[in-house]
């Protein structure tokens, strides 16, 4: 045996006299694990960069080529043929073949090959059939430039690598887990790969992003060229069929309809979302209907599906390939460059072989012509030996071979002797000359391709795209995703209780005071009588501190909720007033909202979701010669500062009690909202188009291309349809003007209307199948230009400008309106509206307005500590109010 497989045997005497052989296997397994790991990496799990195939896939393709006669073969027969090259079981070969077939590129399939959308498996290999696709026959095989090796048993020859002239690895993708490493190369779009190859050959830059057969929406912002550390997010395409039904038409890569529905049902069982039922109508295309109970927001449910189910998932690519029998980690861009360069080299080899063959054909055709035209075959009639025959022919050719491109060999002369008499007797000099000229043209053309190899390769890729690119357009839509906060879209599926005196909060304290509905992923904020604050996770029972004065669900980064507080600073200390917001914290950490002296007591506390500032009455104890025992304090006079600020002094005397006198108005400016078209969501971060300032009563106006009109409360969780054509702040007193095509009468109509029922969605066109909305105007005095069609034999009628305000008065939203014209219209254009001065709004209450951006800090800007907490600076300059 070899040294690493050395076996040492020893014999040990048993009590009964028998002997057992002891085998020490130390030497045997010393290097075997490394051998095994190398085998799994190189021969099973990771594809080669040269052709993009794993060994089993390469052997399947080779077997299909050997069996190829244009007809379908039973997959079982192909699997059996592949086993001549692949030393593994038939099941693994059949599975690998089904995976190739489902990618619909290399194998032309027949029968039930399974469904990647539903997850249904393929039929048994004895029932399904396959043959090579035309694309595979053109791109994958070229025996003359293939390097061959012996199969595992030495009986057959198999390709080391197939001469693939296309970035096949990137088109199909690859996934494999080996010993110590793995690979995950995502599939890319067929046409985009060809375009990228052409750009590379032209010296231009290119970018590649994945494209999945299951379609869906993908966010490739962090793709990182497919290298380790990158990530893409994939989402199902979910739309709203009606107010109680959602429809899923496309699913994320890596899922199927069965697993997707299971994840939705589990989320429903856990209370994360609330649905009534699910219908799966998937056949050739995905169609999953999600029915919602009445009263459940479709927009929030869509976000919740992304947050809590497989409707959104992350995929981490890891581009690892085999090159020179070693694993190599390179990006997708570099893979395409190497594949394209390899394709150019393969094309060069094919052209060189083709040129050599054409030159050989021209050489022998020239010899044949000389041999027959000069009747050299007669010179051998008197020769009696073979050597004499060869010598006679050679002698007869010499005067005529000066123009040949290479010397005449003995093999050439032997071939001449094999020409049949019939061919000599029917020899046509003109045809021979035409054949030679044709060969010369082909030689010149091939040489031209070799001299302009890059241009030839570009034409080759363009030809592939024209032949096979149709129907292979991008399926996955690339879009930037909005980040969904799970706490904002989760269904409040449990109840929160509090025991104020003992200091416990939780979902299991059903005998104690009910606080609010919550979810198991919420955080709760708690304030206690001694001026402490804590934020903690919702749990069954949590101790937070005795004498709780306020508990609520905590909203992170909430600048609009303002806490108003009056507290006594320790025993015998002064009484302070402060206003603050809590935007970020460290969970389960107790914060002191006061100076922290012993005996500190909170006299008054309120939480105000819109920064309301109430008026309270302060009552003092009768001590000494105090004259003023009662007065009012308005929180609107107190600036909003950081939570760590000490506050302003209310009084230095002992307070008897503080009473609420008058509820307050919001001291915050209306919310400024923007619409980010990239992610199609509202935001307050100044991204996208500014929509205006919104108070609690303001609404958004939405109009879709299909004629649907509605108004909505502007929540940040709102989702918007792709066919939305109007999104603006709604003015209830401003009429809308619409020009629409009435399908039954086949004429344009004009209507002007107000939205009387803001909570109801209306259709402003008729229900005829051919009716459609042409133009919608939201200006006070809109104008439109009508361009008429030209009648045969007549001059075109002058364009007509219409003032829609004068054309029709405001009517009901369901009215059809007035007929625009009986003439045939070519197009309708919107013109600039006429000037209009809207009425001035009534004066509002003269209240202090605080910028929302400065809520957390007041006059002193908030700073952030290393834990992400906002620390308001202490207000050392205290102002005495009374």
mmCIF file of N, CA and C in Angstrom, residues 518-580:
data_model
loop_
_atom_site.group_PDB
_atom_site.id
_atom_site.type_symbol
_atom_site.label_atom_id
_atom_site.label_comp_id
_atom_site.label_asym_id
_atom_site.label_seq_id
_atom_site.Cartn_x
_atom_site.Cartn_y
_atom_site.Cartn_z
ATOM 1 N N UNK A 518 -52.419 45.790 21.578
ATOM 2 C CA UNK A 518 -51.021 45.835 21.148
ATOM 3 C C UNK A 518 -50.684 44.532 20.445
ATOM 4 N N UNK A 519 -49.453 44.450 19.965
ATOM 5 C CA UNK A 519 -48.973 43.216 19.346
ATOM 6 C C UNK A 519 -47.760 42.727 20.126
ATOM 7 N N UNK A 520 -47.371 41.487 19.875
ATOM 8 C CA UNK A 520 -46.251 40.921 20.633
ATOM 9 C C UNK A 520 -44.901 41.449 20.175
ATOM 10 N N UNK A 521 -44.858 42.304 19.139
ATOM 11 C CA UNK A 521 -43.573 42.889 18.728
ATOM 12 C C UNK A 521 -43.484 44.365 19.107
ATOM 13 N N UNK A 522 -44.492 44.881 19.803
ATOM 14 C CA UNK A 522 -44.496 46.292 20.189
ATOM 15 C C UNK A 522 -43.562 46.551 21.363
ATOM 16 N N UNK A 523 -43.135 47.807 21.478
ATOM 17 C CA UNK A 523 -42.497 48.312 22.694
ATOM 18 C C UNK A 523 -43.516 49.168 23.432
ATOM 19 N N UNK A 524 -43.399 49.213 24.760
ATOM 20 C CA UNK A 524 -44.300 50.060 25.548
ATOM 21 C C UNK A 524 -43.466 51.034 26.368
ATOM 22 N N UNK A 525 -44.001 52.243 26.542
ATOM 23 C CA UNK A 525 -43.324 53.284 27.306
ATOM 24 C C UNK A 525 -44.105 53.515 28.595
ATOM 25 N N UNK A 526 -43.371 53.620 29.701
ATOM 26 C CA UNK A 526 -43.993 53.711 31.028
ATOM 27 C C UNK A 526 -43.368 54.876 31.786
ATOM 28 N N UNK A 527 -44.215 55.681 32.435
ATOM 29 C CA UNK A 527 -43.762 56.769 33.318
ATOM 30 C C UNK A 527 -44.277 56.493 34.726
ATOM 31 N N UNK A 528 -43.435 56.767 35.732
ATOM 32 C CA UNK A 528 -43.817 56.519 37.128
ATOM 33 C C UNK A 528 -43.879 57.827 37.903
ATOM 34 N N UNK A 529 -44.496 57.776 39.083
ATOM 35 C CA UNK A 529 -44.765 58.964 39.902
ATOM 36 C C UNK A 529 -43.471 59.641 40.367
ATOM 37 N N UNK A 530 -42.380 58.899 40.471
ATOM 38 C CA UNK A 530 -41.130 59.500 40.931
ATOM 39 C C UNK A 530 -40.282 60.075 39.797
ATOM 40 N N UNK A 531 -40.875 60.224 38.619
ATOM 41 C CA UNK A 531 -40.197 60.890 37.512
ATOM 42 C C UNK A 531 -39.302 59.996 36.684
ATOM 43 N N UNK A 532 -39.521 58.694 36.715
ATOM 44 C CA UNK A 532 -38.729 57.734 35.939
ATOM 45 C C UNK A 532 -39.480 57.352 34.667
ATOM 46 N N UNK A 533 -38.712 56.937 33.662
ATOM 47 C CA UNK A 533 -39.297 56.487 32.400
ATOM 48 C C UNK A 533 -38.539 55.257 31.918
ATOM 49 N N UNK A 534 -39.275 54.319 31.312
ATOM 50 C CA UNK A 534 -38.648 53.114 30.761
ATOM 51 C C UNK A 534 -39.418 52.669 29.538
ATOM 52 N N UNK A 535 -38.687 52.140 28.555
ATOM 53 C CA UNK A 535 -39.301 51.505 27.391
ATOM 54 C C UNK A 535 -38.908 50.039 27.400
ATOM 55 N N UNK A 536 -39.890 49.152 27.278
ATOM 56 C CA UNK A 536 -39.617 47.718 27.336
ATOM 57 C C UNK A 536 -40.483 46.976 26.326
ATOM 58 N N UNK A 537 -40.089 45.753 26.022
ATOM 59 C CA UNK A 537 -40.819 44.924 25.063
ATOM 60 C C UNK A 537 -42.107 44.412 25.695
ATOM 61 N N UNK A 538 -43.141 44.288 24.890
ATOM 62 C CA UNK A 538 -44.382 43.701 25.378
ATOM 63 C C UNK A 538 -44.121 42.260 25.832
ATOM 64 N N UNK A 539 -44.583 41.930 27.034
ATOM 65 C CA UNK A 539 -44.406 40.583 27.556
ATOM 66 C C UNK A 539 -45.632 40.240 28.387
ATOM 67 N N UNK A 540 -45.654 39.015 28.899
ATOM 68 C CA UNK A 540 -46.818 38.601 29.705
ATOM 69 C C UNK A 540 -46.901 39.384 31.004
ATOM 70 N N UNK A 541 -45.744 39.633 31.658
ATOM 71 C CA UNK A 541 -45.739 40.384 32.918
ATOM 72 C C UNK A 541 -44.335 40.936 33.149
ATOM 73 N N UNK A 542 -44.222 42.271 33.268
ATOM 74 C CA UNK A 542 -42.926 42.924 33.445
ATOM 75 C C UNK A 542 -43.029 43.960 34.547
ATOM 76 N N UNK A 543 -42.053 43.969 35.459
ATOM 77 C CA UNK A 543 -42.008 44.985 36.503
ATOM 78 C C UNK A 543 -41.226 46.177 35.981
ATOM 79 N N UNK A 544 -41.821 47.387 36.077
ATOM 80 C CA UNK A 544 -41.171 48.593 35.567
ATOM 81 C C UNK A 544 -40.992 49.658 36.639
ATOM 82 N N UNK A 545 -41.610 49.514 37.763
ATOM 83 C CA UNK A 545 -41.507 50.520 38.828
ATOM 84 C C UNK A 545 -42.878 50.850 39.388
ATOM 85 N N UNK A 546 -42.961 51.010 40.682
ATOM 86 C CA UNK A 546 -44.249 51.241 41.338
ATOM 87 C C UNK A 546 -44.816 52.613 41.003
ATOM 88 N N UNK A 547 -46.144 52.722 41.241
ATOM 89 C CA UNK A 547 -46.892 53.972 41.036
ATOM 90 C C UNK A 547 -46.761 54.496 39.598
ATOM 91 N N UNK A 548 -47.284 53.709 38.662
ATOM 92 C CA UNK A 548 -47.259 54.076 37.238
ATOM 93 C C UNK A 548 -48.302 55.152 36.981
ATOM 94 N N UNK A 549 -47.912 56.221 36.278
ATOM 95 C CA UNK A 549 -48.868 57.290 35.961
ATOM 96 C C UNK A 549 -49.274 57.288 34.489
ATOM 97 N N UNK A 550 -48.456 56.668 33.606
ATOM 98 C CA UNK A 550 -48.818 56.633 32.186
ATOM 99 C C UNK A 550 -48.138 55.441 31.532
ATOM 100 N N UNK A 551 -48.881 54.718 30.682
ATOM 101 C CA UNK A 551 -48.331 53.616 29.904
ATOM 102 C C UNK A 551 -48.997 53.631 28.533
ATOM 103 N N UNK A 552 -48.201 53.392 27.480
ATOM 104 C CA UNK A 552 -48.727 53.406 26.100
ATOM 105 C C UNK A 552 -47.766 52.653 25.198
ATOM 106 N N UNK A 553 -48.238 52.329 23.994
ATOM 107 C CA UNK A 553 -47.368 51.725 22.984
ATOM 108 C C UNK A 553 -46.393 52.792 22.494
ATOM 109 N N UNK A 554 -45.094 52.455 22.464
ATOM 110 C CA UNK A 554 -44.056 53.417 22.102
ATOM 111 C C UNK A 554 -43.818 53.408 20.598
ATOM 112 N N UNK A 555 -43.788 54.594 20.014
ATOM 113 C CA UNK A 555 -43.491 54.746 18.594
ATOM 114 C C UNK A 555 -42.102 55.345 18.462
ATOM 115 N N UNK A 556 -41.205 54.594 17.831
ATOM 116 C CA UNK A 556 -39.835 55.064 17.662
ATOM 117 C C UNK A 556 -39.795 56.265 16.709
ATOM 118 N N UNK A 557 -38.923 57.215 17.009
ATOM 119 C CA UNK A 557 -38.733 58.439 16.213
ATOM 120 C C UNK A 557 -40.019 59.270 16.111
ATOM 121 N N UNK A 558 -40.853 59.184 17.126
ATOM 122 C CA UNK A 558 -42.107 59.935 17.126
ATOM 123 C C UNK A 558 -41.848 61.337 17.677
ATOM 124 N N UNK A 559 -41.856 62.339 16.792
ATOM 125 C CA UNK A 559 -41.608 63.716 17.214
ATOM 126 C C UNK A 559 -42.893 64.473 17.532
ATOM 127 N N UNK A 560 -44.039 63.887 17.201
ATOM 128 C CA UNK A 560 -45.289 64.617 17.383
ATOM 129 C C UNK A 560 -45.932 64.379 18.750
ATOM 130 N N UNK A 561 -45.586 63.273 19.388
ATOM 131 C CA UNK A 561 -46.133 63.026 20.724
ATOM 132 C C UNK A 561 -45.303 63.815 21.731
ATOM 133 N N UNK A 562 -45.934 64.769 22.394
ATOM 134 C CA UNK A 562 -45.258 65.646 23.356
ATOM 135 C C UNK A 562 -45.800 65.351 24.755
ATOM 136 N N UNK A 563 -44.880 65.200 25.685
ATOM 137 C CA UNK A 563 -45.244 64.933 27.076
ATOM 138 C C UNK A 563 -45.135 66.231 27.875
ATOM 139 N N UNK A 564 -46.237 66.591 28.554
ATOM 140 C CA UNK A 564 -46.278 67.770 29.417
ATOM 141 C C UNK A 564 -46.195 67.306 30.865
ATOM 142 N N UNK A 565 -45.314 67.906 31.672
ATOM 143 C CA UNK A 565 -45.061 67.377 33.016
ATOM 144 C C UNK A 565 -44.753 68.516 33.993
ATOM 145 N N UNK A 566 -45.303 68.419 35.220
ATOM 146 C CA UNK A 566 -44.967 69.307 36.331
ATOM 147 C C UNK A 566 -44.554 68.412 37.495
ATOM 148 N N UNK A 567 -43.401 68.708 38.097
ATOM 149 C CA UNK A 567 -42.920 67.848 39.176
ATOM 150 C C UNK A 567 -42.283 68.674 40.288
ATOM 151 N N UNK A 568 -42.285 68.113 41.506
ATOM 152 C CA UNK A 568 -41.624 68.730 42.666
ATOM 153 C C UNK A 568 -40.238 68.125 42.800
ATOM 154 N N UNK A 569 -39.231 68.982 42.901
ATOM 155 C CA UNK A 569 -37.837 68.545 42.926
ATOM 156 C C UNK A 569 -37.423 68.174 44.344
ATOM 157 N N UNK A 570 -37.678 66.927 44.719
ATOM 158 C CA UNK A 570 -37.280 66.426 46.039
ATOM 159 C C UNK A 570 -38.150 66.985 47.153
ATOM 160 N N UNK A 571 -37.892 66.527 48.341
ATOM 161 C CA UNK A 571 -38.654 66.980 49.515
ATOM 162 C C UNK A 571 -38.367 68.453 49.777
ATOM 163 N N UNK A 572 -39.432 69.267 49.782
ATOM 164 C CA UNK A 572 -39.293 70.682 50.053
ATOM 165 C C UNK A 572 -38.716 71.480 48.909
ATOM 166 N N UNK A 573 -38.482 70.857 47.764
ATOM 167 C CA UNK A 573 -37.888 71.554 46.635
ATOM 168 C C UNK A 573 -38.899 72.337 45.828
ATOM 169 N N UNK A 574 -38.393 73.079 44.847
ATOM 170 C CA UNK A 574 -39.256 73.878 43.976
ATOM 171 C C UNK A 574 -40.009 72.966 42.997
ATOM 172 N N UNK A 575 -41.054 73.525 42.401
ATOM 173 C CA UNK A 575 -41.855 72.804 41.411
ATOM 174 C C UNK A 575 -41.473 73.295 40.007
ATOM 175 N N UNK A 576 -41.230 72.340 39.103
ATOM 176 C CA UNK A 576 -40.779 72.658 37.753
ATOM 177 C C UNK A 576 -41.813 72.202 36.727
ATOM 178 N N UNK A 577 -41.781 72.866 35.553
ATOM 179 C CA UNK A 577 -42.643 72.496 34.426
ATOM 180 C C UNK A 577 -41.748 72.253 33.207
ATOM 181 N N UNK A 578 -42.068 71.223 32.397
ATOM 182 C CA UNK A 578 -41.282 70.927 31.208
ATOM 183 C C UNK A 578 -42.148 70.258 30.144
ATOM 184 N N UNK A 579 -41.715 70.396 28.906
ATOM 185 C CA UNK A 579 -42.348 69.708 27.780
ATOM 186 C C UNK A 579 -41.231 69.034 26.976
ATOM 187 N N UNK A 580 -41.471 67.798 26.535
ATOM 188 C CA UNK A 580 -40.416 67.062 25.849
ATOM 189 C C UNK A 580 -41.021 65.962 24.979
#
